Structures are given as C-alpha cells and as structure tokens.
GROMACS .gro file of C-alpha atoms in nm:
model
  278
    1UNK     CA    1  19.420  10.062  19.494
    2UNK     CA    2  19.421   9.997  19.121
    3UNK     CA    3  19.086  10.170  19.092
    4UNK     CA    4  19.227  10.484  19.259
    5UNK     CA    5  19.524  10.486  19.023
    6UNK     CA    6  19.286  10.454  18.733
    7UNK     CA    7  19.078  10.744  18.860
    8UNK     CA    8  19.387  10.958  18.894
    9UNK     CA    9  19.494  10.892  18.537
   10UNK     CA   10  19.147  10.971  18.407
   11UNK     CA   11  19.178  11.321  18.552
   12UNK     CA   12  19.359  11.423  18.238
   13UNK     CA   13  19.034  11.385  18.045
   14UNK     CA   14  18.881  11.677  18.234
   15UNK     CA   15  19.118  11.927  18.076
   16UNK     CA   16  18.976  11.896  17.726
   17UNK     CA   17  18.821  12.210  17.580
   18UNK     CA   18  18.503  12.047  17.453
   19UNK     CA   19  18.272  11.778  17.581
   20UNK     CA   20  17.966  11.641  17.402
   21UNK     CA   21  17.722  11.545  17.676
   22UNK     CA   22  17.361  11.600  17.784
   23UNK     CA   23  17.276  11.902  17.996
   24UNK     CA   24  17.009  11.950  18.261
   25UNK     CA   25  16.675  12.057  18.111
   26UNK     CA   26  16.810  12.018  17.759
   27UNK     CA   27  16.536  12.015  17.495
   28UNK     CA   28  16.733  12.010  17.171
   29UNK     CA   29  16.994  11.774  17.029
   30UNK     CA   30  17.354  11.784  17.141
   31UNK     CA   31  17.584  11.987  16.917
   32UNK     CA   32  17.667  11.788  16.604
   33UNK     CA   33  18.019  11.647  16.594
   34UNK     CA   34  17.994  11.446  16.271
   35UNK     CA   35  17.856  11.501  15.918
   36UNK     CA   36  17.583  11.245  15.987
   37UNK     CA   37  17.460  11.434  16.293
   38UNK     CA   38  17.472  11.762  16.101
   39UNK     CA   39  17.240  11.608  15.840
   40UNK     CA   40  17.012  11.474  16.115
   41UNK     CA   41  16.991  11.827  16.257
   42UNK     CA   42  16.910  11.966  15.912
   43UNK     CA   43  16.637  11.705  15.862
   44UNK     CA   44  16.496  11.786  16.206
   45UNK     CA   45  16.489  12.156  16.118
   46UNK     CA   46  16.299  12.072  15.799
   47UNK     CA   47  16.052  11.843  15.972
   48UNK     CA   48  15.969  12.054  16.276
   49UNK     CA   49  15.782  12.333  16.089
   50UNK     CA   50  15.593  12.074  15.883
   51UNK     CA   51  15.491  11.877  16.190
   52UNK     CA   52  15.397  12.194  16.377
   53UNK     CA   53  15.182  12.317  16.088
   54UNK     CA   54  15.000  11.982  16.067
   55UNK     CA   55  14.933  11.977  16.442
   56UNK     CA   56  14.803  12.335  16.438
   57UNK     CA   57  14.582  12.267  16.134
   58UNK     CA   58  14.430  11.953  16.287
   59UNK     CA   59  14.371  12.131  16.618
   60UNK     CA   60  14.204  12.428  16.445
   61UNK     CA   61  13.981  12.199  16.237
   62UNK     CA   62  13.879  11.998  16.543
   63UNK     CA   63  13.804  12.314  16.741
   64UNK     CA   64  13.605  12.458  16.451
   65UNK     CA   65  13.398  12.139  16.414
   66UNK     CA   66  13.330  12.121  16.789
   67UNK     CA   67  13.223  12.486  16.806
   68UNK     CA   68  13.042  12.518  16.475
   69UNK     CA   69  12.863  12.183  16.463
   70UNK     CA   70  12.765  12.103  16.819
   71UNK     CA   71  12.402  12.033  16.900
   72UNK     CA   72  12.332  12.383  17.026
   73UNK     CA   73  12.486  12.567  16.729
   74UNK     CA   74  12.359  12.326  16.467
   75UNK     CA   75  12.040  12.149  16.584
   76UNK     CA   76  11.952  12.030  16.231
   77UNK     CA   77  12.272  11.890  16.076
   78UNK     CA   78  12.293  11.831  15.704
   79UNK     CA   79  12.307  11.470  15.586
   80UNK     CA   80  12.544  11.370  15.306
   81UNK     CA   81  12.763  11.065  15.241
   82UNK     CA   82  13.065  11.221  15.072
   83UNK     CA   83  13.227  11.532  14.927
   84UNK     CA   84  13.451  11.470  14.627
   85UNK     CA   85  13.647  11.794  14.656
   86UNK     CA   86  13.731  11.744  15.022
   87UNK     CA   87  13.822  11.378  14.966
   88UNK     CA   88  14.061  11.470  14.683
   89UNK     CA   89  14.223  11.737  14.900
   90UNK     CA   90  14.276  11.514  15.203
   91UNK     CA   91  14.422  11.244  14.979
   92UNK     CA   92  14.650  11.452  14.755
   93UNK     CA   93  14.787  11.690  15.021
   94UNK     CA   94  14.915  11.412  15.255
   95UNK     CA   95  15.074  11.237  14.955
   96UNK     CA   96  15.258  11.556  14.859
   97UNK     CA   97  15.371  11.606  15.219
   98UNK     CA   98  15.503  11.248  15.236
   99UNK     CA   99  15.691  11.293  14.909
  100UNK     CA  100  15.852  11.613  15.037
  101UNK     CA  101  15.952  11.432  15.357
  102UNK     CA  102  16.066  11.107  15.195
  103UNK     CA  103  16.328  11.255  14.960
  104UNK     CA  104  16.559  11.403  15.228
  105UNK     CA  105  16.474  11.116  15.461
  106UNK     CA  106  16.591  10.850  15.214
  107UNK     CA  107  16.898  11.058  15.131
  108UNK     CA  108  16.987  11.072  15.502
  109UNK     CA  109  16.929  10.699  15.550
  110UNK     CA  110  17.157  10.624  15.256
  111UNK     CA  111  17.427  10.853  15.395
  112UNK     CA  112  17.406  10.685  15.736
  113UNK     CA  113  17.428  10.332  15.594
  114UNK     CA  114  17.691  10.398  15.326
  115UNK     CA  115  18.012  10.328  15.513
  116UNK     CA  116  18.305  10.503  15.339
  117UNK     CA  117  18.651  10.352  15.320
  118UNK     CA  118  18.763  10.329  15.681
  119UNK     CA  119  19.088  10.478  15.807
  120UNK     CA  120  19.037  10.304  16.142
  121UNK     CA  121  18.827  10.009  16.258
  122UNK     CA  122  18.715   9.962  16.618
  123UNK     CA  123  18.511   9.672  16.753
  124UNK     CA  124  18.267   9.757  17.035
  125UNK     CA  125  18.146   9.458  17.238
  126UNK     CA  126  17.857   9.487  17.483
  127UNK     CA  127  17.865   9.295  17.810
  128UNK     CA  128  17.642   9.304  18.117
  129UNK     CA  129  17.712   9.585  18.203
  130UNK     CA  130  18.009   9.750  18.034
  131UNK     CA  131  18.170   9.788  17.694
  132UNK     CA  132  18.483   9.628  17.557
  133UNK     CA  133  18.687   9.772  17.269
  134UNK     CA  134  18.925   9.609  17.025
  135UNK     CA  135  19.143   9.774  16.760
  136UNK     CA  136  19.210   9.487  16.516
  137UNK     CA  137  19.481   9.672  16.324
  138UNK     CA  138  19.662   9.793  16.636
  139UNK     CA  139  19.655   9.487  16.865
  140UNK     CA  140  19.473   9.689  17.131
  141UNK     CA  141  19.194   9.555  17.355
  142UNK     CA  142  19.045   9.683  17.681
  143UNK     CA  143  18.721   9.708  17.878
  144UNK     CA  144  18.559  10.040  17.974
  145UNK     CA  145  18.370  10.036  18.305
  146UNK     CA  146  18.169  10.321  18.451
  147UNK     CA  147  18.343  10.531  18.716
  148UNK     CA  148  18.169  10.556  19.051
  149UNK     CA  149  18.035  10.898  19.141
  150UNK     CA  150  18.323  10.995  19.370
  151UNK     CA  151  18.581  10.883  19.111
  152UNK     CA  152  18.410  11.080  18.836
  153UNK     CA  153  18.392  11.388  19.060
  154UNK     CA  154  18.764  11.367  19.140
  155UNK     CA  155  18.840  11.334  18.771
  156UNK     CA  156  18.620  11.632  18.681
  157UNK     CA  157  18.397  11.411  18.467
  158UNK     CA  158  18.017  11.373  18.458
  159UNK     CA  159  17.867  11.110  18.686
  160UNK     CA  160  17.705  10.806  18.521
  161UNK     CA  161  17.870  10.894  18.188
  162UNK     CA  162  18.244  10.861  18.247
  163UNK     CA  163  18.437  10.535  18.216
  164UNK     CA  164  18.779  10.431  18.340
  165UNK     CA  165  18.906  10.398  17.983
  166UNK     CA  166  18.794  10.588  17.676
  167UNK     CA  167  18.766  10.475  17.318
  168UNK     CA  168  19.030  10.696  17.154
  169UNK     CA  169  19.008  10.799  16.787
  170UNK     CA  170  19.177  11.066  16.573
  171UNK     CA  171  18.990  11.374  16.455
  172UNK     CA  172  18.872  11.403  16.091
  173UNK     CA  173  18.912  11.029  16.039
  174UNK     CA  174  18.661  10.780  15.898
  175UNK     CA  175  18.609  10.532  16.182
  176UNK     CA  176  18.418  10.210  16.121
  177UNK     CA  177  18.265  10.062  16.436
  178UNK     CA  178  18.185   9.691  16.445
  179UNK     CA  179  17.917   9.641  16.709
  180UNK     CA  180  17.831   9.310  16.875
  181UNK     CA  181  17.750   9.166  17.218
  182UNK     CA  182  17.857   8.874  17.433
  183UNK     CA  183  17.541   8.799  17.631
  184UNK     CA  184  17.218   8.992  17.558
  185UNK     CA  185  17.120   9.267  17.316
  186UNK     CA  186  17.279   9.604  17.391
  187UNK     CA  187  17.294   9.923  17.185
  188UNK     CA  188  17.596  10.146  17.117
  189UNK     CA  189  17.458  10.500  17.102
  190UNK     CA  190  17.648  10.829  17.073
  191UNK     CA  191  17.406  11.126  17.034
  192UNK     CA  192  17.665  11.382  16.920
  193UNK     CA  193  17.773  11.143  16.643
  194UNK     CA  194  17.421  11.052  16.529
  195UNK     CA  195  17.487  10.683  16.600
  196UNK     CA  196  17.256  10.422  16.752
  197UNK     CA  197  17.346  10.065  16.659
  198UNK     CA  198  17.218   9.739  16.811
  199UNK     CA  199  17.477   9.505  16.962
  200UNK     CA  200  17.339   9.154  16.903
  201UNK     CA  201  17.510   8.835  17.025
  202UNK     CA  202  17.639   8.631  16.732
  203UNK     CA  203  17.596   8.917  16.487
  204UNK     CA  204  17.834   9.190  16.372
  205UNK     CA  205  17.664   9.521  16.286
  206UNK     CA  206  17.851   9.809  16.126
  207UNK     CA  207  17.830  10.184  16.158
  208UNK     CA  208  18.069  10.475  16.109
  209UNK     CA  209  18.150  10.829  16.207
  210UNK     CA  210  18.398  11.107  16.136
  211UNK     CA  211  18.437  11.333  16.436
  212UNK     CA  212  18.531  11.685  16.327
  213UNK     CA  213  18.609  11.834  16.666
  214UNK     CA  214  18.848  11.717  16.935
  215UNK     CA  215  18.705  11.652  17.279
  216UNK     CA  216  18.523  11.402  17.499
  217UNK     CA  217  18.190  11.261  17.387
  218UNK     CA  218  17.948  11.061  17.596
  219UNK     CA  219  17.681  10.806  17.513
  220UNK     CA  220  17.502  10.517  17.679
  221UNK     CA  221  17.366  10.172  17.611
  222UNK     CA  222  17.024  10.238  17.458
  223UNK     CA  223  16.869   9.891  17.473
  224UNK     CA  224  16.722   9.757  17.798
  225UNK     CA  225  16.969   9.484  17.893
  226UNK     CA  226  16.922   9.405  18.261
  227UNK     CA  227  16.931   9.550  18.609
  228UNK     CA  228  17.236   9.774  18.545
  229UNK     CA  229  17.138   9.887  18.198
  230UNK     CA  230  17.157  10.251  18.306
  231UNK     CA  231  17.517  10.208  18.422
  232UNK     CA  232  17.707  10.112  18.107
  233UNK     CA  233  17.806  10.445  17.952
  234UNK     CA  234  18.022  10.510  17.647
  235UNK     CA  235  18.309  10.758  17.643
  236UNK     CA  236  18.490  10.850  17.320
  237UNK     CA  237  18.796  11.074  17.322
  238UNK     CA  238  18.872  11.248  16.992
  239UNK     CA  239  19.232  11.365  16.964
  240UNK     CA  240  19.475  11.487  16.700
  241UNK     CA  241  19.636  11.235  16.467
  242UNK     CA  242  19.974  11.279  16.636
  243UNK     CA  243  19.832  11.223  16.985
  244UNK     CA  244  19.639  10.920  16.861
  245UNK     CA  245  19.952  10.761  16.716
  246UNK     CA  246  20.133  10.811  17.046
  247UNK     CA  247  19.840  10.665  17.239
  248UNK     CA  248  19.806  10.365  17.006
  249UNK     CA  249  20.176  10.285  17.032
  250UNK     CA  250  20.156  10.294  17.412
  251UNK     CA  251  19.819  10.112  17.431
  252UNK     CA  252  19.948   9.818  17.228
  253UNK     CA  253  20.197   9.763  17.512
  254UNK     CA  254  20.002   9.870  17.822
  255UNK     CA  255  19.664  10.044  17.831
  256UNK     CA  256  19.738  10.208  18.168
  257UNK     CA  257  20.057  10.361  18.031
  258UNK     CA  258  19.858  10.487  17.733
  259UNK     CA  259  19.606  10.650  17.966
  260UNK     CA  260  19.885  10.812  18.166
  261UNK     CA  261  20.034  10.942  17.841
  262UNK     CA  262  19.702  11.103  17.745
  263UNK     CA  263  19.679  11.263  18.089
  264UNK     CA  264  20.025  11.415  18.048
  265UNK     CA  265  19.948  11.540  17.698
  266UNK     CA  266  19.620  11.693  17.819
  267UNK     CA  267  19.800  11.861  18.108
  268UNK     CA  268  20.059  12.003  17.868
  269UNK     CA  269  19.785  12.129  17.634
  270UNK     CA  270  19.581  12.302  17.906
  271UNK     CA  271  19.801  12.616  17.935
  272UNK     CA  272  19.799  12.653  17.556
  273UNK     CA  273  19.418  12.628  17.544
  274UNK     CA  274  19.388  12.885  17.823
  275UNK     CA  275  19.624  13.123  17.641
  276UNK     CA  276  19.435  13.087  17.312
  277UNK     CA  277  19.103  13.159  17.482
  278UNK     CA  278  19.222  13.497  17.611
   0.00000   0.00000   0.00000
C-alpha cells in the first residue's frame, strides 16, 4: 500500500519540462546541464577530429605499405636499418599532438577537481542496491529505491532509471556531493552533469556540480557491485530556489509530505509551461 502511495506522489515528477536521460540508439553525450559537462563536450569536440585524422592517416599508411610493398609489387625490397628524417618526424609529431591535447585536458581536470565554495552539501551513500541521501545542513535523510516498471510507467517516468525519491537541489547552485558506501564499492554517476565518482566504504570522496537548467536528471551506479548492480539508478530533481526551500522545510519533517508538495507544485506549474510553449 505504501509503495502505491509513493508511486502516486512520484507522478508529479513527470510534468517537468526537461529530463536528462539516455535515449534509444543515442550515439552522442546527453545535453550538458553543468559547466563541467559543457567543458567535457568542448574537449570531446576538440579531440574527435584529431583522433579521426590519426586513424585515417594510420589506415592510409598501412594500406599503402600493403599494396606498394607486397611480394608481388616489390620482389626485391631495399635493405636499410634506419631513416633519420622519418624517425625525427614520427617522434616530434606525436609529441606536438600530445602537447596540444594535454593543455586543455589538464585544464579540464583541474576544473573538475577544484570544488568551489559550496552553497549546498549532499552526502550520497551507496548500498546494495540503492542510494541513500543526507543533507547535513538541513537535517534531511532518505533512501532512494528504484521504481518497478509498472510504477514508473504509471508515474510517466523511464523504467530502470526512476526512484521513489529524488535528490532535490536548487538550480544555479554550487552543490558539493560527498560520496561513500556502506558495503562494497559503488559509483555515483550522472552523465548530464559530467560526474562519475567512486563510492568506497570507509572513504569520503568529493565532487561538485552546478545545474543550470531545471528538470529531472538520471544516472546509475557505474561500478559493478553485485547481482542487482543494474538496478540502483540515480534521480536528481533540479528546481527553483523557492521550490527547494519549500521542499527542504517539508522534508526535514516528513519526506513523504515533501514529495507530495513537489507533486502539487509540479501540477500547478504544468499549465504555465504549456501556455509558455504556445
């Protein structure tokens, strides 16, 4: 009975205008929702032409060698031990390529690891096989368990990705996430945020994000952790600062009441979103 009530309250999540989630036959990244993911996309766009050019060059050289220097085309091959010019080229060119790649790569790594002053701190705890969340400054704690397929369908949420409770954060806010685990190693991964952080028992890892667009975002545990590894998704709901404050006040008293509040606010916002889209 409680599970059905929970599913009913989650239905409010389905009214959000934007959802960051994987799509069938998707080849590219999910749309970036944070500055970190935007930089990852930019680095990917820089790297892809370089990688493609290298692959094409190597393939062309291999094909040329196979065709030009096979036994039939070249029955009497020349014999030499080295070629200084070629050796200088294949040493210097890769070094230059690595330098070009390393500068933006190191800049991105620094940006990912440099955690700015946090406006909000959330602790994510991995269990077999679900996630627990604690808001140390708000006296809020709850577990987020995957919805069964029929529950997710009733709620208008994606199967295998939706949870009964969402981690709720305000938009345009620096959120520090403390990641750990209770039993085995897990991994808290959110593709649209550019986050993938190991959850290790007895250790507290840190990461951060600043979501710049309201909506629902989905991730999954990305470290093999047992028989139900594929069934411990992550759901983050990004809301306005005002909605977050209302949710936090309610969640500190009763997490189910907070979820019901979000459902009502989403239902109230749906007509406005529909009107603005016309």
